[in-house]
Amino acid sequence: MSAVAALRTFAVSPPARRVHSLLRHTRSARILSWVGFVAAWQLVVPLLPTDLVPTPSEVAVFMWNELRMDTVAPHTVYESFSLSFQRLAVGLFLAFAIGVPLGLLMGMRRWADWFLHDFVVVGLAMPSLVWALVAGMWFGFGDLAPVVTVTLAAVTFVVINVAEGVRNVPKELLDMGGAYGVGRYATIRHVIFPSLMPFFFAALRYGLANAWKGLVLAEVWASTEGAGWVIKFWYDAHRSQGIVGYALFFIIVAIFIERIVFGRLSGWVFRWRPSDDRRAPEPEPADRDEPIPAAVSAATPGRR
Amino acid sequence: MATIKVQDLRKEFVTDTSTVVAIENVSFEVGGHEFVSVVGPSGCGKSTLLNILSGIESATRGTVDITEGDRKAKLGYVFQSARLLPWRSVIDNLLFVQSSRGPQVRARCERYLDMVQLSHTAKQYPGQLSGGMQQRVGIARAFSIEPDLLLMDEPFSHLDAITARSLRRELHVMWQETGKTVLFVTHDVSEAVELSTRIIMLAKGGRLVADLPVELPFPRDPASDAVALARADLLRRFESLDLLAT
Ligand SMILES: Nc1ncnc2c1ncn2[C@@H]1O[C@H](COP(=O)(O)OP(=O)(O)O)[C@@H](O)[C@H]1O
Ligand SMILES: [Mg+2]
C-alpha cells in the first residue's frame, strides 16, 4: 500500500506545488526570500557598469575582516561602536534626567501642559538630522555634539510618555491605597512607578530609535570617531562594501537591542502579565482629542 | 466593632455644566455587631456614601464620625472590582495595605488568605486568578488589617450567580466569626435580606427613605418563605415610594 500511496503523493505534488507549500510557512518563506534576494544581488551586480556597488560576498568578506580587527580604518569596529554606545548612553541618561521631571510636571499640572505642549509637538516632529546639524554647529568636533544630539532627539519622547503615563495612573488603585491609609512612599513605589513602566519603555524604545539615527548623523558631521564617522571614512575612501557593511552592523546592533535587551528586560518587568505576550505593551493613549498621542505613534515605528 | 455616626450629610459634585447632588441630608447611626445593607437603585449615591466614610471623598456638609471605643476606627474596604495591584503577588497585595511589617503580620495575611481558601495562590499574580478569586483576595485584604468596620461596595455584583452565592455564605460566616461591623452596599434586595440585620434604603438624589431592622434568624435560606416574604415587603416599599420609576 505504501508504495502506491507514495507514488500518488509524488504524482500530485510536482515541484511548483512544493514551492507553493513551502511559501505557506512563515519561516521557510522568509528564508527563501532572503536567499533569493542575496542570490539576485550577487548575480546582478557584475552586470552593472560600475564598481561602486558591492556584491554580497565582498560585503561579507569586509565584515569578517572588520570583526577580525583587520582594517585600514583608524579604529576597529569594536572601538567605534563602543564609543558610539557610550555617547548614546550619556545622551539618553541626560534625556531622561531632563525629560522625566518635565513629563511629571506636564502630567500633574495643567498649566505646565499648556505651556509645554507646542514645544513637545515641535520636538516630536523635528527630524533628528536637524538636531545633528545644529549640535555640530554649536559644539564643533568632539563628544559633545553627538551627545547633545542624542539628548535632543530623545528628550521629547521621554517628556510626552512620562506625562501620558502620569495621566494614566489608575485612580481606583490610588483611591484604594488612600482608603487603607497607605503612605506616600509606598504609593509611589508600588502604585505610581509600576503603572508608569509601560510608558518608560515606550520612551526608551522610541527615544532610542530616534536618537540612534541622530547619533550616526552627528558622528558623520561633527566627530572624528565613532561608528557614524567610520561610515563617512569608507565613503571618502570610495569603499562601497564598507558603507554597506557598516549599515549591516548598525542593523544587527539595532535588532540585538530590540530583541535581546528589550525583549529580556520587558519580559522581566512585565512578568506579572497573564498573557504570553510579555513585551512592553504599547501605552494606550488617554481619551484626549489633542494631537500628541497621534504624533507619538506617527513618529515611531510600529510593533512587529 | 465600630460606631458610625453620620449627621446631616450632603455631597454635591460640581462639574463645568451642572451640580449633581449625590447625598442629601442623610443621618444614621450604626453600632456593634451589625450587618447593615445600604440598598437603592444605581446612581442614588451608595458608592459616594462609602467613599465619604472611607475618606476618599470629602463631604460638602455634615459630619461623619467612625470610632472604636475612644479612638478612630480602622476601616477595610471591599470594592466593586477587586482593585488589586496587578504587578504584585496575591500575598504582597495583602501586605501592601498593612500598617506594619514583620513575621506576625505576614502570618496574619496568610491566615486570612486561608479563610477565603486561597492559600495556594499566595505567590500568583492577580491576572492569573478568576474574577471570583480576585474578589476573594479583595475580601481577605479587607479582613487582614483586622478592621473595626468593613465597607463593602456591591462586592458580588460583577460575579456569576453561583460564585456570588457561595461568597455570600463565606462572608456571612466570616462576619459571624470575626464580629465585625459591616456596611454593605447593594442594589440587590434579595442579597440584603439574606445577609443583613438592618437595611437602609436610599432613593434617587441620595435621600434616606427607610431604616429597617431585619428580624429573621440566621442562617437564612434565600429560597425560604420567610426570606421571600421579607424581600417582597421591601420591594413593595420601594415601589410605594416610586423609587424604581427613575
Ligand atoms: N466624581 C464624580 N463627579 C461627578 N458626579 C459624580 C461623581 N461620582 C458620582 N457622581 C454622581 O453622583 C451620583 C451618585 O453616584 P454613586 O454614588 O456612584 O451611585 P451608586 O453607587 O448608588 O450607583 C450619580 O448621579 C453620579 O453620576
Ligand atoms: Mg456604585
XYZ file of C-alpha atoms and ligand atoms in Angstrom:
578
model
C 0.000 0.000 0.000
C 2.718 2.406 0.994
C 4.467 2.273 -2.353
C 1.271 3.154 -4.168
C 0.439 5.929 -1.727
C 3.920 7.387 -2.006
C 3.699 7.266 -5.740
C 0.371 9.007 -5.697
C 1.620 11.697 -3.327
C 4.577 12.291 -5.542
C 2.367 12.455 -8.579
C 0.096 15.128 -7.136
C 2.923 17.284 -5.808
C 5.009 18.494 -8.698
C 7.823 20.935 -7.857
C 5.659 24.035 -8.284
C 3.219 22.669 -5.731
C 6.023 22.045 -3.310
C 7.379 25.574 -3.641
C 3.880 26.804 -3.111
C 3.505 24.806 0.091
C 6.943 25.989 1.275
C 5.801 29.573 0.845
C 2.837 28.915 3.024
C 5.069 28.538 6.064
C 6.264 31.828 7.510
C 9.747 30.664 8.332
C 10.518 28.965 5.075
C 9.007 31.821 3.084
C 11.231 34.286 4.908
C 14.364 32.228 4.432
C 13.504 31.746 0.795
C 13.021 35.467 0.253
C 16.431 36.213 1.779
C 18.208 33.529 -0.218
C 16.546 34.793 -3.385
C 17.432 38.403 -2.613
C 21.097 37.706 -1.881
C 21.433 35.441 -4.929
C 19.865 38.053 -7.213
C 22.126 40.731 -5.745
C 25.222 38.590 -6.260
C 24.229 37.846 -9.881
C 23.102 41.303 -10.957
C 25.949 43.437 -9.599
C 28.663 42.181 -12.025
C 26.378 43.207 -14.907
C 26.231 46.825 -13.727
C 28.553 49.302 -15.463
C 30.072 50.461 -12.162
C 32.342 49.134 -9.447
C 30.712 51.237 -6.735
C 28.071 48.626 -5.941
C 29.477 45.818 -3.806
C 28.485 42.179 -4.148
C 27.211 40.381 -1.059
C 30.377 38.327 -0.953
C 32.510 41.476 -0.923
C 30.400 42.841 1.906
C 30.666 39.575 3.800
C 34.461 39.492 3.411
C 34.663 43.114 4.542
C 32.544 42.462 7.622
C 34.522 39.370 8.519
C 37.791 41.299 8.270
C 36.359 44.078 10.414
C 35.284 41.591 13.052
C 38.823 40.123 12.998
C 40.075 43.715 13.556
C 41.867 43.592 10.209
C 41.004 47.073 8.917
C 42.533 50.131 7.309
C 40.198 52.412 9.273
C 41.836 54.168 12.259
C 39.630 52.295 14.740
C 38.311 48.767 14.934
C 34.601 48.125 14.672
C 34.562 47.331 18.413
C 36.196 50.623 19.363
C 33.888 52.615 17.102
C 30.695 51.004 18.324
C 31.667 51.128 21.977
C 32.405 54.841 21.650
C 29.035 55.387 19.950
C 27.329 53.386 22.695
C 28.931 55.494 25.372
C 27.679 58.648 23.681
C 24.260 57.088 23.314
C 24.168 56.088 26.972
C 25.225 59.511 28.233
C 22.810 61.275 25.886
C 19.891 59.048 26.869
C 20.714 59.459 30.537
C 20.536 63.224 30.100
C 17.306 62.918 28.111
C 15.703 61.005 30.989
C 17.196 63.318 33.610
C 15.622 66.299 31.850
C 12.539 64.608 30.434
C 11.218 62.780 33.493
C 10.758 65.879 35.692
C 9.249 67.824 32.783
C 6.944 64.917 31.969
C 5.865 64.569 35.604
C 5.128 68.274 35.726
C 3.188 68.180 32.469
C 1.170 65.203 33.620
C 0.352 66.652 37.018
C -0.167 70.351 36.296
C -2.444 71.608 33.607
C -0.640 74.902 33.180
C 2.602 73.034 32.524
C 0.827 71.010 29.864
C -0.482 74.148 28.154
C 2.890 75.802 28.461
C 4.984 72.967 27.033
C 2.519 71.347 24.669
C 3.571 73.106 21.458
C 7.272 72.623 22.109
C 6.723 68.924 22.577
C 4.855 68.697 19.283
C 7.690 70.530 17.533
C 10.237 68.287 19.206
C 8.457 65.148 18.083
C 8.170 66.376 14.531
C 11.773 67.585 14.224
C 13.944 65.310 12.056
C 16.957 64.168 14.059
C 19.124 65.373 11.150
C 18.359 68.928 12.206
C 19.465 68.255 15.769
C 22.688 66.729 14.433
C 23.420 69.751 12.235
C 22.592 72.267 14.927
C 24.581 70.484 17.614
C 27.537 70.148 15.255
C 27.438 73.844 14.514
C 27.263 74.773 18.191
C 29.736 72.348 19.675
C 32.134 71.510 16.821
C 34.041 68.228 16.659
C 34.165 66.032 19.727
C 31.924 64.120 22.088
C 29.613 66.957 22.923
C 27.765 67.342 19.617
C 26.784 63.644 19.339
C 25.745 63.520 22.998
C 23.632 66.652 22.697
C 22.059 65.319 19.520
C 21.060 62.117 21.313
C 19.592 64.099 24.178
C 17.617 66.444 21.937
C 16.387 63.635 19.707
C 15.165 61.556 22.661
C 14.003 64.063 25.244
C 10.577 64.880 23.802
C 9.702 61.185 23.632
C 10.556 60.938 27.308
C 8.523 64.027 28.217
C 5.425 63.019 26.313
C 5.408 59.437 27.518
C 6.005 60.251 31.154
C 3.264 62.913 31.015
C 0.856 60.472 29.427
C 1.843 57.842 31.997
C 1.116 60.163 34.894
C -2.349 60.859 33.497
C -2.905 57.121 33.239
C -2.038 56.150 36.799
C -5.164 54.185 37.755
C -7.244 56.370 40.044
C -9.065 53.394 41.540
C -5.764 51.979 42.808
C -4.752 55.352 44.257
C -8.144 55.539 45.978
C -7.740 52.004 47.284
C -4.370 52.932 48.775
C -5.905 56.092 50.214
C -8.802 54.224 51.824
C -6.335 51.873 53.532
C -4.098 54.750 54.616
C -1.070 53.589 52.643
C 1.802 56.059 52.931
C 3.128 58.324 50.211
C 6.380 56.444 49.703
C 4.698 53.052 49.332
C 2.142 54.578 46.964
C 4.844 55.983 44.709
C 6.845 52.790 44.804
C 4.069 50.225 44.409
C 1.306 52.074 42.532
C 2.637 55.031 40.574
C 6.017 53.740 39.491
C 4.822 50.337 38.201
C 1.981 51.910 36.276
C 4.496 54.242 34.611
C 6.654 51.329 33.440
C 4.993 50.795 30.030
C 5.450 54.481 29.363
C 9.108 54.396 30.383
C 9.577 51.551 27.960
C 7.868 53.428 25.163
C 10.037 56.453 25.920
C 13.177 54.344 25.908
C 12.331 52.447 22.759
C 11.148 55.397 20.658
C 13.714 57.774 22.095
C 16.445 55.258 21.358
C 15.267 54.681 17.782
C 15.257 58.390 17.078
C 18.453 59.101 18.990
C 20.391 56.354 17.256
C 19.682 57.899 13.849
C 20.620 61.331 15.147
C 23.804 59.973 16.675
C 25.031 58.462 13.422
C 24.375 61.715 11.583
C 26.097 63.748 14.268
C 29.131 61.480 14.076
C 29.264 61.820 10.288
C 29.004 65.553 10.564
C 30.616 66.599 13.805
C 33.003 63.962 15.047
C 36.306 62.331 14.245
C 35.471 58.929 15.670
C 32.548 56.622 16.319
C 30.552 54.256 14.163
C 28.900 57.056 12.175
C 32.225 58.628 11.435
C 33.635 55.327 10.117
C 30.821 55.168 7.573
C 31.973 58.531 6.277
C 35.547 57.237 6.286
C 34.555 54.431 3.899
C 32.557 56.911 1.847
C 35.603 59.126 1.461
C 37.666 56.047 0.622
C 35.195 55.052 -2.099
C 34.730 51.650 -0.499
C 31.076 50.861 -1.022
C 31.345 47.493 0.747
C 32.444 49.475 3.803
C 29.288 51.571 3.762
C 27.004 48.606 3.234
C 28.938 46.510 5.751
C 28.674 49.180 8.429
C 24.996 49.645 7.651
C 24.565 45.936 8.334
C 26.473 46.271 11.606
C 24.034 49.008 12.583
C 21.068 46.834 11.715
C 22.478 43.869 13.633
C 23.100 46.023 16.685
C 19.597 47.512 16.478
C 17.992 44.081 16.220
C 20.131 42.858 19.091
C 18.991 45.728 21.296
C 15.361 45.348 20.309
C 15.125 41.580 20.619
C 17.598 40.608 23.285
C 17.898 43.642 25.538
C 14.320 44.981 25.330
C 12.811 41.544 24.956
C 14.506 40.198 28.092
C 14.039 43.358 30.087
C 10.342 43.761 29.374
C 9.776 40.043 29.840
C 11.138 40.500 33.341
C 9.490 43.820 34.163
C 6.086 42.688 32.893
C 6.288 39.146 34.236
C 3.024 39.755 36.094
C 1.095 39.987 32.840
C -1.156 36.979 32.444
C -0.844 36.700 28.654
C 2.080 35.069 26.934
C 2.804 38.450 25.363
C 5.154 39.917 27.923
C 6.760 42.511 25.677
C 6.464 46.082 26.804
C 2.877 46.957 25.958
C 2.169 50.000 23.853
C 0.759 52.542 26.251
C -2.816 53.271 25.388
C -3.294 56.954 24.800
C -5.874 58.529 27.035
C -9.127 59.859 25.643
C -7.740 63.201 24.665
C -8.511 64.920 21.438
C -5.149 66.598 21.341
C -2.662 65.513 18.709
C 0.114 64.329 20.990
C -0.559 60.593 21.165
C -1.058 60.520 17.407
C 2.225 62.344 16.980
C 3.951 59.716 19.102
C 2.703 56.831 17.045
C 3.257 58.649 13.756
C 6.840 59.433 14.620
C 7.655 55.984 15.834
C 7.972 52.574 14.278
C 5.071 50.250 14.895
C 5.260 46.883 16.546
C 6.001 43.876 14.526
C -16.988 46.679 66.485
C -17.150 50.249 65.458
C -19.652 53.029 65.921
C -20.653 55.123 62.925
C -22.348 58.484 63.404
C -23.438 60.237 60.219
C -25.186 63.549 60.613
C -26.836 65.818 58.023
C -24.536 64.544 55.340
C -24.652 66.249 51.947
C -22.449 65.739 48.914
C -22.532 67.754 45.715
C -20.457 67.086 42.630
C -19.879 70.334 40.790
C -18.917 69.955 37.149
C -18.476 72.587 34.458
C -22.055 72.223 33.307
C -24.053 71.142 36.334
C -24.235 70.311 40.002
C -25.221 66.773 40.996
C -26.484 66.141 44.496
C -25.315 62.616 45.332
C -26.150 62.588 49.056
C -28.942 64.702 50.512
C -29.327 65.240 54.233
C -28.513 61.719 55.381
C -28.234 60.826 59.066
C -27.905 57.437 60.710
C -26.044 55.601 63.420
C -24.599 52.127 63.437
C -23.018 50.382 66.385
C -21.994 46.945 67.450
C -22.036 43.651 65.670
C -24.398 44.794 62.931
C -24.541 43.910 59.281
C -26.140 46.941 57.674
C -27.073 46.935 53.999
C -27.477 50.157 52.065
C -29.932 49.458 49.288
C -31.066 51.628 46.416
C -31.213 51.964 42.648
C -27.971 52.686 40.846
C -26.900 56.308 40.875
C -28.553 57.008 44.240
C -25.249 57.772 45.957
C -24.362 54.470 47.614
C -20.732 54.437 46.470
C -20.393 58.104 47.263
C -21.561 57.404 50.813
C -18.898 54.716 51.311
C -16.249 56.925 49.721
C -17.042 59.681 52.193
C -16.985 57.250 55.121
C -13.596 55.925 53.986
C -12.146 59.373 53.388
C -11.682 59.003 49.615
C -14.197 61.840 49.090
C -14.928 64.755 51.382
C -18.435 65.770 52.343
C -19.925 69.044 51.173
C -21.701 69.409 54.502
C -22.386 67.376 57.620
C -20.244 65.202 59.841
C -19.037 61.636 59.872
C -17.626 60.004 62.994
C -16.349 56.467 62.957
C -14.927 55.415 66.277
C -13.807 52.335 68.084
C -14.033 52.992 71.802
C -12.341 56.374 72.079
C -10.054 56.099 69.067
C -10.547 56.387 65.315
C -11.795 53.123 63.846
C -9.786 51.110 61.357
C -11.562 50.554 58.034
C -11.422 47.760 55.498
C -12.921 48.462 52.091
C -14.039 45.890 49.531
C -14.683 47.462 46.137
C -16.984 46.519 43.297
C -13.962 45.339 41.307
C -11.170 43.839 43.350
C -8.684 46.724 42.817
C -5.601 44.579 43.293
C -2.158 45.717 42.211
C -1.700 43.598 39.103
C 2.091 43.697 39.377
C 2.238 42.353 42.939
C 1.571 38.810 44.037
C -1.560 37.964 45.985
C 0.214 37.883 49.338
C 2.048 41.137 48.536
C -1.311 42.742 47.794
C -2.367 41.933 51.338
C 0.940 43.137 52.747
C 0.645 46.395 50.784
C -2.204 47.681 52.972
C -0.693 46.687 56.340
C 0.439 49.478 58.589
C 3.337 47.408 59.916
C 5.688 44.686 58.711
C 7.017 41.563 60.309
C 6.532 37.837 60.560
C 3.319 38.060 62.611
C 1.791 40.433 60.075
C 2.682 38.076 57.268
C 1.253 35.143 59.195
C -1.959 37.080 59.719
C -2.227 37.813 55.987
C -1.690 34.144 55.248
C -4.392 33.236 57.744
C -6.987 35.448 56.048
C -5.951 34.175 52.650
C -6.616 30.726 54.030
C -10.002 31.890 55.276
C -11.065 32.568 51.678
C -9.429 29.290 50.618
C -6.743 30.906 48.514
C -3.525 29.958 50.347
C -2.323 28.143 47.278
C -2.424 31.340 45.196
C -0.273 33.433 47.549
C 2.617 33.692 45.115
C 0.493 34.128 41.984
C -0.319 37.401 40.280
C -3.941 38.632 40.281
C -4.108 38.272 36.500
C -3.720 34.527 36.916
C -6.877 34.301 39.039
C -10.532 34.252 38.046
C -12.775 37.224 38.824
C -14.301 35.420 41.783
C -10.903 34.537 43.202
C -9.718 38.134 42.794
C -12.766 39.354 44.666
C -11.997 36.878 47.453
C -8.471 38.283 47.631
C -10.080 41.716 47.986
C -12.186 40.405 50.863
C -9.189 38.757 52.515
C -7.276 42.021 52.155
C -10.053 43.920 53.927
C -10.197 41.412 56.791
C -6.405 41.127 57.023
C -5.984 44.578 58.557
C -8.407 43.409 61.265
C -10.655 46.416 60.729
C -13.223 47.655 63.194
C -15.559 48.420 60.311
C -15.853 46.739 56.951
C -17.157 48.750 53.993
C -18.313 46.719 51.003
C -19.493 48.251 47.723
C -21.527 45.766 45.663
C -18.710 43.242 46.044
C -20.527 40.418 44.267
C -22.314 42.279 41.501
C -19.682 41.504 38.858
C -19.674 37.794 39.600
C -21.727 34.947 38.221
C -24.687 33.827 40.324
C -23.061 30.625 41.567
C -19.822 32.274 42.674
C -21.737 35.162 44.239
C -23.898 32.797 46.215
C -21.009 30.875 47.714
C -19.148 34.108 48.505
C -22.230 35.435 50.309
C -22.179 32.343 52.503
C -18.465 32.749 53.141
C -18.932 36.388 54.033
C -21.746 35.590 56.452
C -19.583 33.046 58.252
C -16.667 35.475 58.423
C -18.911 38.213 59.763
C -20.210 35.908 62.490
C -16.791 34.550 63.401
C -14.939 37.862 63.482
C -17.694 40.017 64.983
C -17.032 42.985 62.694
C -19.403 45.815 61.934
C -20.239 45.642 58.234
C -21.713 48.334 55.996
C -22.707 46.575 52.811
C -23.863 48.391 49.674
C -26.008 46.575 47.166
C -28.737 47.202 44.614
C -29.916 43.627 45.121
C -32.749 43.449 47.666
C -32.540 39.649 47.989
C -28.876 39.865 48.852
C -29.625 42.468 51.516
C -32.372 40.349 53.052
C -30.202 37.264 53.105
C -27.257 38.905 54.866
C -28.295 41.898 56.927
C -29.508 42.660 60.385
C -30.672 46.034 59.158
C -31.423 47.736 55.847
C -31.030 51.403 54.961
C -32.824 52.456 51.802
C -31.578 55.318 49.679
C -33.650 56.898 46.924
C -32.554 58.766 43.807
C -30.994 62.057 44.795
C -29.352 60.426 47.807
C -32.207 60.736 50.285
C -32.509 58.211 53.095
C -36.070 56.893 52.880
C -36.158 53.928 55.260
C -34.113 52.328 58.006
C -35.470 48.912 58.964
C -34.325 46.004 61.103
C -34.404 42.548 59.520
C -35.608 40.216 62.222
C -35.097 36.784 60.720
C -32.905 34.130 62.318
C -29.668 33.046 60.644
C -28.875 31.005 58.635
C -31.293 32.359 56.067
C -32.104 30.179 53.145
C -32.634 32.512 50.177
C -35.267 30.074 48.887
C -37.273 30.009 52.126
C -40.718 31.586 52.509
C -39.601 33.929 55.278
C -36.853 35.440 53.137
C -39.146 35.653 50.123
C -41.754 37.481 52.207
C -39.240 39.960 53.580
C -37.926 40.595 50.089
C -41.417 41.148 48.724
C -42.169 43.513 51.565
C -39.065 45.586 50.839
C -39.743 45.730 47.135
C -43.282 46.862 47.848
C -41.907 49.672 49.977
C -39.614 50.720 47.166
C -42.492 50.708 44.735
C -44.742 52.670 47.024
C -42.013 55.297 47.263
C -41.928 55.358 43.479
C -38.211 54.834 43.659
C -37.780 52.341 40.892
C -39.511 54.565 38.371
C -36.493 56.807 37.985
N -16.688 62.046 40.731
C -17.947 62.382 40.389
N -18.174 63.506 39.680
C -19.419 63.855 39.324
N -20.513 63.159 39.624
C -20.359 62.024 40.335
C -19.069 61.577 40.745
N -19.212 60.411 41.428
C -20.532 60.152 41.431
N -21.232 61.113 40.795
C -22.690 61.187 40.641
O -23.270 61.028 41.897
C -24.398 60.197 41.832
C -24.249 59.016 42.767
O -23.206 58.181 42.270
P -22.800 56.829 43.011
O -22.530 57.124 44.425
O -21.706 56.211 42.238
O -24.133 55.952 42.859
P -24.353 54.413 43.174
O -23.117 53.862 43.753
O -25.506 54.380 44.101
O -24.695 53.776 41.877
C -24.568 59.797 40.391
O -25.528 60.653 39.804
C -23.223 60.042 39.801
O -23.340 60.427 38.454
Mg -21.820 52.323 42.984
